[in-house]
Amino acid sequence: MLSEDAAWDRVAGCMHGLLIGDALGCPVEGWTPMAIERRFGTLINYEHVPGPHWRPRGLHSDDGQQALAVADAIALDPKAPEREFAKLLVALREAGPQQVGRWGLHRGVGSNLRQTVRGLMAATKDDPLAFGVRSGGNGAAMRIAPVGLWWRDAPSKRDHFAARISAVTHSDLRGIGAAQAVAIAVSEAFWEPPLPILRPEFVGAVERARCRARDTLELPDDRRFGDLLGALVEHRARCDDLNELLDGIAERANATGGAHGTVKATNGFAPCSVLTALTVADLVPEFERAVITAVNLGGDADTIGAMVGAIQGARRGLGQIPERWLDGLHATGSIFERIEALFWREPGPAHPPLVVLEGNLDRLFEDRPRTIGRGLSELSRTRGLGSS
């Protein structure tokens, strides 16, 4: 049994770890490992996002924003957090104009999220699950960690609410099941000592979660994510080489995952990047080394970094996170009331409100350099090598 202090440390480690992994990976999202190596050697510190989508060092993106929205939504209404989550997505959009790299206060969101939010904004009835996109992407998994924290000792509720919060944006059991897997990995971090992640019992827990999601959301059954997870666990049992495991993830996802086109292990497709994050978190036990490994894989580096940071932060605690990363994260110091709410499971509004918090962070863009041409040149030199 964890002491209160140890459990609080893991809640704080999870939330900070998610934001750190996101902020560290943002500048190299879409890059190849070779491009990262040529530019940085090994990326170990925050960098600004260059070019027209300039973003300051140490600032989280949509991954972190939506994770904070999930945490706030749960505290606002633990019985129906999906409704509050949908409202927060709309509020972030309505809080500001569309700008380069930002959509309201949303930073770096894709077309599927925009489609969902536009639907919610135009809706004539209160149904937060009416506009989920049939997508096998990792957008639900990247934000879901607070569900694993709040319901860390209540598996059926964890699985139920992970599914419903995911369903605000996703109506595909691959994306929803992947999110449930991350929530399960986070909640299992509160076992003492934490067990290995990639083991048969974990596959069984994800399978039970999928069945709950299928039934509560009345979706057609889809076992593909669970089957791919099971194959990964079998592979992991006989292999501890990361590159070989990632090759296997990509090969199986292309063969049976239902991807559109050829995908790599670091692709935003959930049966790729979520399994990659679980693999890195399982294979690399130290927080710092795990997050560095994750973001230097390139591809969807911010999301993989966020998931690995959340899982390893929950497993290792705030005390194992390097001070330079905590000091350089713009959100550090602004989320402790949210951590308290998640730890004590205390319902109520967050302070500062999410729109206020993100509005304050949005002012960092006033420091945007005027030498955008130089940033464009830098971007073309690095990303011109191709993207994952």
Short mmCIF file of C-alpha atoms in Angstrom, two decimals:
data_model
loop_
_atom_site.label_atom_id
_atom_site.label_comp_id
_atom_site.label_asym_id
_atom_site.label_seq_id
_atom_site.Cartn_x
_atom_site.Cartn_y
_atom_site.Cartn_z
CA MET A 1 0.00 0.00 0.00
CA LEU A 2 1.39 3.38 -0.99
CA SER A 3 1.62 6.12 1.61
CA GLU A 4 -0.33 9.31 0.97
CA ASP A 5 2.89 11.17 0.23
CA ALA A 6 4.02 8.55 -2.28
CA ALA A 7 0.64 8.48 -3.99
CA TRP A 8 0.56 12.30 -4.24
CA ASP A 9 4.06 12.24 -5.71
CA ARG A 10 2.87 9.85 -8.43
CA VAL A 11 -0.20 11.92 -9.29
CA ALA A 12 2.02 15.01 -9.58
CA GLY A 13 4.60 13.03 -11.54
CA CYS A 14 1.98 11.87 -14.02
CA MET A 15 0.57 15.32 -14.77
CA HIS A 16 3.94 17.03 -14.98
CA GLY A 17 5.37 14.11 -16.95
CA LEU A 18 2.63 14.37 -19.55
CA LEU A 19 3.16 18.10 -20.05
CA ILE A 20 6.95 17.71 -20.13
CA GLY A 21 6.88 14.94 -22.72
CA ASP A 22 4.51 16.99 -24.84
CA ALA A 23 6.58 20.19 -24.60
CA LEU A 24 9.87 18.36 -25.23
CA GLY A 25 8.54 16.55 -28.30
CA CYS A 26 6.68 19.47 -29.91
CA PRO A 27 9.64 20.94 -31.81
CA VAL A 28 10.39 17.65 -33.54
CA GLU A 29 6.86 16.50 -34.31
CA GLY A 30 6.93 15.04 -37.81
CA TRP A 31 10.73 14.76 -37.95
CA THR A 32 12.69 11.60 -38.64
CA PRO A 33 15.17 10.30 -36.08
CA MET A 34 17.94 11.17 -38.54
CA ALA A 35 16.73 14.78 -38.79
CA ILE A 36 16.63 15.09 -35.01
CA GLU A 37 20.13 13.68 -34.68
CA ARG A 38 21.52 16.03 -37.32
CA ARG A 39 19.96 19.07 -35.68
CA PHE A 40 20.35 18.29 -31.97
CA GLY A 41 22.48 15.18 -31.58
CA THR A 42 20.14 13.88 -28.91
CA LEU A 43 17.25 16.16 -27.98
CA ILE A 44 17.38 16.51 -24.20
CA ASN A 45 16.16 20.06 -23.56
CA TYR A 46 13.20 22.20 -24.56
CA GLU A 47 13.50 23.97 -27.89
CA HIS A 48 11.25 26.49 -29.60
CA VAL A 49 9.16 25.35 -32.54
CA PRO A 50 10.70 27.09 -35.55
CA GLY A 51 9.06 28.64 -38.59
CA PRO A 52 5.51 29.91 -39.16
CA HIS A 53 4.13 27.79 -36.32
CA TRP A 54 6.64 29.19 -33.84
CA ARG A 55 6.04 28.16 -30.26
CA PRO A 56 8.14 29.07 -27.20
CA ARG A 57 10.30 26.56 -25.37
CA GLY A 58 8.64 24.63 -22.57
CA LEU A 59 5.03 25.18 -23.66
CA HIS A 60 2.70 22.20 -23.95
CA SER A 61 0.46 21.74 -26.99
CA ASP A 62 -2.97 20.23 -27.59
CA ASP A 63 -1.96 16.99 -25.84
CA GLY A 64 -1.42 18.79 -22.56
CA GLN A 65 -4.30 21.19 -23.04
CA GLN A 66 -6.77 18.36 -23.51
CA ALA A 67 -5.33 16.41 -20.56
CA LEU A 68 -5.90 19.45 -18.35
CA ALA A 69 -9.42 19.70 -19.81
CA VAL A 70 -10.05 16.05 -18.88
CA ALA A 71 -8.83 16.68 -15.33
CA ASP A 72 -11.07 19.75 -15.01
CA ALA A 73 -14.07 17.97 -16.51
CA ILE A 74 -13.81 15.09 -14.05
CA ALA A 75 -13.64 17.46 -11.09
CA LEU A 76 -16.55 19.52 -12.41
CA ASP A 77 -18.82 16.49 -12.81
CA PRO A 78 -17.41 13.07 -11.87
CA LYS A 79 -20.71 11.44 -12.89
CA ALA A 80 -20.73 12.77 -16.46
CA PRO A 81 -17.30 14.27 -17.23
CA GLU A 82 -17.75 13.87 -20.97
CA ARG A 83 -20.27 16.74 -20.96
CA GLU A 84 -17.89 19.13 -19.22
CA PHE A 85 -15.04 18.00 -21.43
CA ALA A 86 -17.03 18.82 -24.56
CA LYS A 87 -17.88 22.26 -23.12
CA LEU A 88 -14.21 22.95 -22.42
CA LEU A 89 -13.22 22.05 -25.97
CA VAL A 90 -15.73 24.59 -27.24
CA ALA A 91 -14.68 27.20 -24.67
CA LEU A 92 -11.04 26.98 -25.76
CA ARG A 93 -12.10 27.53 -29.37
CA GLU A 94 -14.38 30.46 -28.58
CA ALA A 95 -11.85 32.20 -26.33
CA GLY A 96 -9.76 33.60 -29.17
CA PRO A 97 -9.52 34.09 -32.93
CA GLN A 98 -7.92 31.68 -35.36
CA GLN A 99 -4.23 32.47 -35.68
CA VAL A 100 -1.15 30.82 -37.17
CA GLY A 101 -0.62 27.62 -35.23
CA ARG A 102 -3.59 28.27 -32.93
CA TRP A 103 -7.33 27.72 -33.21
CA GLY A 104 -8.78 29.94 -30.54
CA LEU A 105 -6.67 28.88 -27.57
CA HIS A 106 -6.16 25.39 -28.98
CA ARG A 107 -2.57 24.81 -30.07
CA GLY A 108 -1.74 22.39 -32.86
CA VAL A 109 -5.07 20.57 -33.21
CA GLY A 110 -5.85 18.45 -36.24
CA SER A 111 -8.79 18.28 -38.59
CA ASN A 112 -10.69 15.60 -36.66
CA LEU A 113 -10.75 17.64 -33.46
CA ARG A 114 -11.86 20.71 -35.38
CA GLN A 115 -14.67 18.71 -36.96
CA THR A 116 -15.86 17.56 -33.54
CA VAL A 117 -15.71 21.04 -32.00
CA ARG A 118 -17.54 22.63 -34.93
CA GLY A 119 -20.26 20.03 -34.52
CA LEU A 120 -20.53 20.72 -30.79
CA MET A 121 -20.71 24.46 -31.43
CA ALA A 122 -23.52 24.07 -33.96
CA ALA A 123 -25.45 21.42 -32.04
CA THR A 124 -29.11 22.02 -31.23
CA LYS A 125 -29.26 19.29 -28.57
CA ASP A 126 -27.04 18.43 -25.63
CA ASP A 127 -25.30 15.26 -26.78
CA PRO A 128 -21.52 15.42 -26.20
CA LEU A 129 -20.96 12.12 -28.00
CA ALA A 130 -22.78 13.04 -31.21
CA PHE A 131 -19.76 14.28 -33.13
CA GLY A 132 -17.05 11.71 -32.50
CA VAL A 133 -15.08 10.89 -35.64
CA ARG A 134 -14.51 7.35 -36.81
CA SER A 135 -10.79 7.56 -36.28
CA GLY A 136 -8.14 5.12 -35.11
CA GLY A 137 -5.92 8.03 -34.13
CA ASN A 138 -4.18 8.61 -30.81
CA GLY A 139 -5.96 11.84 -29.85
CA ALA A 140 -7.97 10.23 -27.07
CA ALA A 141 -5.00 8.31 -25.66
CA MET A 142 -2.79 11.39 -25.41
CA ARG A 143 -5.15 13.14 -22.95
CA ILE A 144 -6.64 10.29 -20.92
CA ALA A 145 -4.16 9.95 -18.04
CA PRO A 146 -6.30 11.93 -15.52
CA VAL A 147 -8.96 9.22 -15.80
CA GLY A 148 -6.41 6.68 -14.60
CA LEU A 149 -5.52 8.97 -11.70
CA TRP A 150 -9.04 9.77 -10.47
CA TRP A 151 -10.30 6.18 -10.76
CA ARG A 152 -6.96 4.54 -9.93
CA ASP A 153 -8.61 1.96 -7.67
CA ALA A 154 -11.95 1.59 -9.51
CA PRO A 155 -11.32 -0.38 -12.73
CA SER A 156 -14.89 -0.54 -14.01
CA LYS A 157 -15.45 3.21 -13.58
CA ARG A 158 -12.01 3.94 -15.06
CA ASP A 159 -12.84 1.92 -18.16
CA HIS A 160 -16.34 3.39 -18.44
CA PHE A 161 -15.30 7.02 -18.21
CA ALA A 162 -12.18 6.56 -20.33
CA ALA A 163 -14.52 5.29 -23.04
CA ARG A 164 -17.04 8.11 -22.68
CA ILE A 165 -14.48 10.91 -22.59
CA SER A 166 -12.75 9.35 -25.60
CA ALA A 167 -16.05 9.12 -27.43
CA VAL A 168 -16.44 12.90 -27.48
CA THR A 169 -13.93 12.88 -30.34
CA HIS A 170 -13.63 9.20 -31.36
CA SER A 171 -16.19 6.60 -32.42
CA ASP A 172 -13.67 3.88 -33.30
CA LEU A 173 -12.80 1.19 -30.78
CA ARG A 174 -9.16 1.24 -31.87
CA GLY A 175 -8.76 4.84 -30.71
CA ILE A 176 -10.98 4.32 -27.66
CA GLY A 177 -9.32 1.04 -26.66
CA ALA A 178 -5.89 2.64 -26.98
CA ALA A 179 -6.98 5.39 -24.60
CA GLN A 180 -8.29 2.83 -22.14
CA ALA A 181 -4.92 1.07 -22.30
CA VAL A 182 -3.09 4.25 -21.29
CA ALA A 183 -5.54 4.88 -18.45
CA ILE A 184 -5.00 1.32 -17.21
CA ALA A 185 -1.21 1.72 -17.38
CA VAL A 186 -1.48 4.92 -15.32
CA SER A 187 -3.74 3.38 -12.68
CA GLU A 188 -1.52 0.31 -12.36
CA ALA A 189 1.38 2.63 -11.50
CA PHE A 190 -0.16 2.95 -8.03
CA TRP A 191 0.51 -0.70 -7.28
CA GLU A 192 3.55 -1.18 -5.08
CA PRO A 193 5.81 -2.08 -6.65
CA PRO A 194 4.51 -1.37 -10.17
CA LEU A 195 4.46 -4.50 -12.31
CA PRO A 196 5.84 -4.66 -15.86
CA ILE A 197 3.39 -3.06 -18.26
CA LEU A 198 3.51 -5.48 -21.18
CA ARG A 199 2.28 -8.70 -19.61
CA PRO A 200 -0.69 -11.01 -20.31
CA GLU A 201 -2.74 -9.61 -17.42
CA PHE A 202 -2.50 -6.14 -18.92
CA VAL A 203 -3.87 -7.48 -22.21
CA GLY A 204 -6.76 -9.03 -20.27
CA ALA A 205 -7.52 -5.72 -18.56
CA VAL A 206 -7.55 -3.90 -21.90
CA GLU A 207 -9.83 -6.57 -23.36
CA ARG A 208 -12.33 -6.15 -20.50
CA ALA A 209 -12.20 -2.40 -21.01
CA ARG A 210 -12.91 -2.80 -24.72
CA CYS A 211 -16.00 -4.87 -23.94
CA ARG A 212 -17.22 -2.18 -21.55
CA ALA A 213 -16.68 0.48 -24.19
CA ARG A 214 -18.45 -1.54 -26.87
CA ASP A 215 -21.46 -2.07 -24.62
CA THR A 216 -21.75 1.40 -23.08
CA LEU A 217 -21.25 3.19 -26.41
CA GLU A 218 -23.16 0.63 -28.49
CA LEU A 219 -20.39 0.41 -31.07
CA PRO A 220 -19.64 -2.45 -33.48
CA ASP A 221 -17.11 -4.80 -31.98
CA ASP A 222 -13.50 -4.31 -33.05
CA ARG A 223 -10.76 -6.43 -31.50
CA ARG A 224 -7.87 -5.14 -33.60
CA PHE A 225 -6.16 -2.93 -31.03
CA GLY A 226 -6.33 -5.65 -28.39
CA ASP A 227 -5.06 -8.27 -30.79
CA LEU A 228 -2.11 -6.07 -31.75
CA LEU A 229 -1.39 -5.42 -28.08
CA GLY A 230 -1.45 -9.15 -27.41
CA ALA A 231 0.99 -9.79 -30.25
CA LEU A 232 3.27 -7.07 -28.85
CA VAL A 233 3.23 -8.66 -25.40
CA GLU A 234 4.18 -12.01 -26.91
CA HIS A 235 7.00 -10.33 -28.84
CA ARG A 236 8.19 -8.46 -25.74
CA ALA A 237 8.41 -11.71 -23.78
CA ARG A 238 11.26 -12.88 -26.03
CA CYS A 239 12.83 -9.57 -27.02
CA ASP A 240 14.27 -6.50 -25.30
CA ASP A 241 15.55 -4.67 -28.38
CA LEU A 242 13.55 -1.48 -28.94
CA ASN A 243 14.16 -1.23 -32.68
CA GLU A 244 13.06 -4.81 -33.25
CA LEU A 245 9.94 -4.29 -31.16
CA LEU A 246 9.06 -1.10 -33.06
CA ASP A 247 9.56 -2.88 -36.38
CA GLY A 248 7.12 -5.52 -35.19
CA ILE A 249 4.55 -2.91 -34.16
CA ALA A 250 4.68 -1.31 -37.61
CA GLU A 251 4.63 -4.61 -39.49
CA ARG A 252 1.60 -5.91 -37.63
CA ALA A 253 -0.26 -2.59 -37.80
CA ASN A 254 0.20 -2.49 -41.56
CA ALA A 255 -0.90 -6.10 -41.89
CA THR A 256 -3.98 -6.19 -39.67
CA GLY A 257 -4.55 -2.80 -38.01
CA GLY A 258 -6.62 -1.25 -40.77
CA ALA A 259 -4.31 1.70 -41.36
CA HIS A 260 -4.85 3.98 -44.34
CA GLY A 261 -1.58 3.69 -46.22
CA THR A 262 1.73 2.49 -44.88
CA VAL A 263 2.46 3.50 -41.28
CA LYS A 264 5.50 3.52 -39.03
CA ALA A 265 5.62 2.73 -35.32
CA THR A 266 5.69 6.46 -34.51
CA ASN A 267 2.67 7.34 -36.67
CA GLY A 268 -0.36 9.04 -35.10
CA PHE A 269 -2.35 5.84 -35.74
CA ALA A 270 -3.17 4.51 -32.26
CA PRO A 271 -2.16 0.87 -32.95
CA CYS A 272 1.28 2.30 -33.74
CA SER A 273 2.12 5.24 -31.46
CA VAL A 274 0.21 4.08 -28.38
CA LEU A 275 1.84 0.66 -28.55
CA THR A 276 5.18 2.39 -29.09
CA ALA A 277 4.64 4.51 -25.97
CA LEU A 278 3.72 1.43 -23.92
CA THR A 279 6.82 -0.32 -25.22
CA VAL A 280 9.18 2.53 -24.32
CA ALA A 281 7.60 2.88 -20.87
CA ASP A 282 7.96 -0.87 -20.29
CA LEU A 283 11.49 -1.16 -21.65
CA VAL A 284 13.09 1.98 -20.17
CA PRO A 285 12.41 2.25 -16.41
CA GLU A 286 14.03 5.64 -15.70
CA PHE A 287 11.80 8.69 -16.29
CA GLU A 288 14.38 10.92 -17.95
CA ARG A 289 15.79 8.25 -20.24
CA ALA A 290 12.31 7.02 -21.20
CA VAL A 291 11.09 10.48 -22.25
CA ILE A 292 14.31 11.23 -24.13
CA THR A 293 14.02 7.90 -25.92
CA ALA A 294 10.39 8.63 -26.81
CA VAL A 295 10.82 12.09 -28.32
CA ASN A 296 13.97 11.19 -30.24
CA LEU A 297 12.01 8.54 -32.15
CA GLY A 298 10.43 11.42 -34.07
CA GLY A 299 7.12 11.02 -35.84
CA ASP A 300 4.31 11.96 -33.47
CA ALA A 301 6.99 12.86 -30.95
CA ASP A 302 4.95 15.16 -28.72
CA THR A 303 2.14 12.65 -28.26
CA ILE A 304 4.46 9.70 -27.70
CA GLY A 305 6.43 11.86 -25.28
CA ALA A 306 3.23 12.88 -23.47
CA MET A 307 2.06 9.29 -23.05
CA VAL A 308 5.45 8.00 -21.93
CA GLY A 309 5.83 10.99 -19.60
CA ALA A 310 2.42 10.36 -18.05
CA ILE A 311 3.00 6.64 -17.53
CA GLN A 312 6.56 6.91 -16.25
CA GLY A 313 5.71 9.99 -14.20
CA ALA A 314 2.99 7.96 -12.50
CA ARG A 315 5.34 5.02 -11.97
CA ARG A 316 8.34 7.03 -10.72
CA GLY A 317 6.83 10.17 -9.20
CA LEU A 318 7.55 13.86 -9.32
CA GLY A 319 10.78 13.42 -7.41
CA GLN A 320 12.35 11.53 -10.31
CA ILE A 321 11.72 14.28 -12.88
CA PRO A 322 14.79 16.41 -13.66
CA GLU A 323 14.63 19.89 -12.15
CA ARG A 324 15.63 21.53 -15.44
CA TRP A 325 12.48 20.17 -17.06
CA LEU A 326 10.24 21.28 -14.20
CA ASP A 327 11.84 24.72 -14.10
CA GLY A 328 11.54 25.18 -17.87
CA LEU A 329 7.91 24.06 -18.15
CA HIS A 330 5.64 27.08 -18.38
CA ALA A 331 2.77 25.25 -16.68
CA THR A 332 4.79 24.31 -13.59
CA GLY A 333 3.27 26.08 -10.62
CA SER A 334 -0.09 26.51 -12.35
CA ILE A 335 -1.45 22.98 -12.00
CA PHE A 336 -0.98 22.09 -8.33
CA GLU A 337 -4.64 22.69 -7.44
CA ARG A 338 -5.55 20.27 -10.21
CA ILE A 339 -3.12 17.73 -8.80
CA GLU A 340 -4.68 18.15 -5.36
CA ALA A 341 -8.15 17.59 -6.83
CA LEU A 342 -7.01 14.44 -8.67
CA PHE A 343 -5.26 13.08 -5.59
CA TRP A 344 -8.07 13.74 -3.12
CA ARG A 345 -10.77 13.23 -5.76
CA GLU A 346 -12.43 16.47 -4.72
CA PRO A 347 -15.16 17.74 -7.08
CA GLY A 348 -15.26 21.42 -7.89
CA PRO A 349 -14.06 24.03 -10.38
CA ALA A 350 -10.36 24.31 -11.14
CA HIS A 351 -8.32 27.38 -10.32
CA PRO A 352 -7.36 29.11 -12.43
CA PRO A 353 -10.07 28.08 -14.92
CA LEU A 354 -8.65 26.39 -17.99
CA VAL A 355 -9.51 29.25 -20.34
CA VAL A 356 -7.75 31.70 -18.01
CA LEU A 357 -4.71 29.45 -17.65
CA GLU A 358 -4.39 28.90 -21.38
CA GLY A 359 -5.14 32.54 -22.13
CA ASN A 360 -2.22 33.57 -19.92
CA LEU A 361 0.03 31.05 -21.66
CA ASP A 362 -1.15 32.31 -25.05
CA ARG A 363 0.44 35.68 -24.27
CA LEU A 364 3.82 33.99 -24.62
CA PHE A 365 3.28 34.25 -28.37
CA GLU A 366 3.77 37.99 -28.06
CA ASP A 367 7.48 37.16 -27.82
CA ARG A 368 7.37 35.61 -31.27
CA PRO A 369 10.57 36.59 -33.14
CA ARG A 370 10.19 38.81 -36.17
CA THR A 371 12.84 36.91 -38.13
CA ILE A 372 10.35 34.35 -39.44
CA GLY A 373 12.29 33.96 -42.68
CA ARG A 374 15.24 32.60 -40.77
CA GLY A 375 12.90 30.21 -38.94
CA LEU A 376 11.49 29.00 -42.25
CA SER A 377 14.99 28.27 -43.53
CA GLU A 378 15.78 26.33 -40.38
CA LEU A 379 12.56 24.36 -40.67
CA SER A 380 13.14 23.46 -44.31
CA ARG A 381 16.68 22.26 -43.63
CA THR A 382 15.63 19.93 -40.84
CA ARG A 383 12.21 18.68 -41.90
CA GLY A 384 13.25 18.44 -45.54
CA LEU A 385 14.78 15.11 -44.68
CA GLY A 386 11.27 13.66 -44.53
CA SER A 387 8.72 12.88 -41.84
CA SER A 388 7.71 9.69 -40.10
#
